[in-house]
């Protein structure tokens, strides 16, 4: 089954404790992206990757890192989480770049709470 | 402005048509999208329209595009309880997709 998986689905952590949210897709997609969703702000892009070893900042990259060592995985790293990073995070992938008509597949979301 | 704008809430009676409106900013956007997010789930692409089209129909969904006014709308005919969700308008911009804040569609019995 074609899918994007994220882990964990729920995480409560404390300020400053490094964490990683994993994202994996099994569709051989080149394009992967991370978004955060906040009430009243909609979806905002954090980072995206056009291909292996190619990553670019989205609209709200501060406080986050990503890596794309393999095509299928695109982890989101919070080196020193802060409460303002409490949010719902979505990973997405598509075969080609975001501007194509190819469906962008979204993961189920990771709800992160930073105390 | 830089944002994709849409109203935050819409209430519609079951069986009526729902019309969700959106304004976008980039006249060079190639594609415009409508995504649906059901409670507790990720986003799902509902439909898209290429910028040289005025209208696209897909079963109960009709998308209208007014390029002059940069206005996009999604009409859902015969709205059902299963249509209750948040609907996101989005535009392609360079290598990104820019999303609106989402319109929560509430179905009244």
Short mmCIF file of N, CA and C in Angstrom, two decimals, chain A residues 35-44 83-90 110-113, chain B residues 6 8-9 37 86 88 100-104:
data_model
loop_
_atom_site.label_atom_id
_atom_site.label_comp_id
_atom_site.label_asym_id
_atom_site.label_seq_id
_atom_site.Cartn_x
_atom_site.Cartn_y
_atom_site.Cartn_z
N UNK A 35 5.41 20.13 7.01
CA UNK A 35 4.54 21.26 7.32
C UNK A 35 4.19 21.22 8.79
N UNK A 36 3.86 22.39 9.33
CA UNK A 36 3.24 22.44 10.64
C UNK A 36 1.88 23.10 10.48
N UNK A 37 0.94 22.61 11.28
CA UNK A 37 -0.42 23.12 11.21
C UNK A 37 -0.80 23.67 12.56
N UNK A 38 -1.16 24.94 12.59
CA UNK A 38 -1.54 25.61 13.83
C UNK A 38 -2.89 26.29 13.65
N UNK A 39 -3.70 26.30 14.73
CA UNK A 39 -5.04 26.91 14.62
C UNK A 39 -4.95 28.36 14.14
N UNK A 40 -5.76 28.67 13.15
CA UNK A 40 -5.80 30.04 12.64
C UNK A 40 -4.66 30.40 11.70
N UNK A 41 -3.69 29.49 11.56
CA UNK A 41 -2.55 29.78 10.68
C UNK A 41 -2.47 28.81 9.51
N UNK A 42 -3.28 27.77 9.53
CA UNK A 42 -3.26 26.82 8.43
C UNK A 42 -1.97 26.02 8.39
N UNK A 43 -1.59 25.62 7.20
CA UNK A 43 -0.37 24.83 7.00
C UNK A 43 0.76 25.73 6.56
N UNK A 44 1.89 25.58 7.20
CA UNK A 44 3.07 26.34 6.79
C UNK A 44 4.23 25.37 6.55
N UNK A 83 8.46 25.68 23.56
CA UNK A 83 6.98 25.57 23.58
C UNK A 83 6.31 26.09 22.32
N UNK A 84 6.92 27.06 21.64
CA UNK A 84 6.26 27.58 20.43
C UNK A 84 6.36 26.61 19.25
N UNK A 85 7.01 25.48 19.48
CA UNK A 85 7.03 24.43 18.46
C UNK A 85 5.96 23.36 18.73
N UNK A 86 5.17 23.58 19.75
CA UNK A 86 4.00 22.73 19.96
C UNK A 86 3.06 22.91 18.78
N UNK A 87 2.79 21.80 18.08
CA UNK A 87 2.03 21.91 16.84
C UNK A 87 1.68 20.52 16.34
N UNK A 88 0.95 20.50 15.23
CA UNK A 88 0.67 19.27 14.50
C UNK A 88 1.52 19.28 13.24
N UNK A 89 2.34 18.27 13.07
CA UNK A 89 3.31 18.23 11.98
C UNK A 89 2.91 17.19 10.94
N UNK A 90 3.00 17.59 9.68
CA UNK A 90 2.71 16.67 8.58
C UNK A 90 3.90 16.56 7.65
N UNK A 110 1.88 14.17 13.24
CA UNK A 110 2.51 13.96 14.56
C UNK A 110 2.13 15.14 15.43
N UNK A 111 1.45 14.85 16.52
CA UNK A 111 1.08 15.93 17.43
C UNK A 111 2.16 16.06 18.50
N UNK A 112 2.84 17.18 18.49
CA UNK A 112 3.96 17.43 19.40
C UNK A 112 3.57 18.48 20.42
N UNK A 113 3.83 18.17 21.69
CA UNK A 113 3.64 19.14 22.77
C UNK A 113 4.98 19.33 23.47
N UNK B 6 -8.99 32.55 2.74
CA UNK B 6 -10.27 31.90 2.67
C UNK B 6 -10.99 32.10 4.00
N UNK B 8 -12.98 31.17 7.39
CA UNK B 8 -12.63 30.10 8.31
C UNK B 8 -13.76 29.10 8.54
N UNK B 9 -15.01 29.54 8.40
CA UNK B 9 -16.13 28.66 8.71
C UNK B 9 -17.23 28.78 7.66
N UNK B 37 -9.28 17.86 4.68
CA UNK B 37 -8.72 17.25 5.89
C UNK B 37 -9.87 16.84 6.79
N UNK B 86 -12.22 20.11 6.99
CA UNK B 86 -11.59 21.41 6.70
C UNK B 86 -11.08 21.35 5.27
N UNK B 88 -8.80 23.11 2.33
CA UNK B 88 -7.68 24.03 2.13
C UNK B 88 -7.54 24.35 0.65
N UNK B 100 -3.89 28.06 2.11
CA UNK B 100 -4.72 28.96 2.91
C UNK B 100 -4.88 28.39 4.31
N UNK B 101 -5.60 29.12 5.16
CA UNK B 101 -5.75 28.69 6.56
C UNK B 101 -6.82 27.61 6.73
N UNK B 102 -7.58 27.36 5.69
CA UNK B 102 -8.59 26.31 5.75
C UNK B 102 -9.96 26.82 6.11
N UNK B 103 -10.99 26.24 5.51
CA UNK B 103 -12.40 26.55 5.81
C UNK B 103 -13.04 25.32 6.41
N UNK B 104 -13.54 25.48 7.64
CA UNK B 104 -14.21 24.35 8.30
C UNK B 104 -15.65 24.30 7.84
#
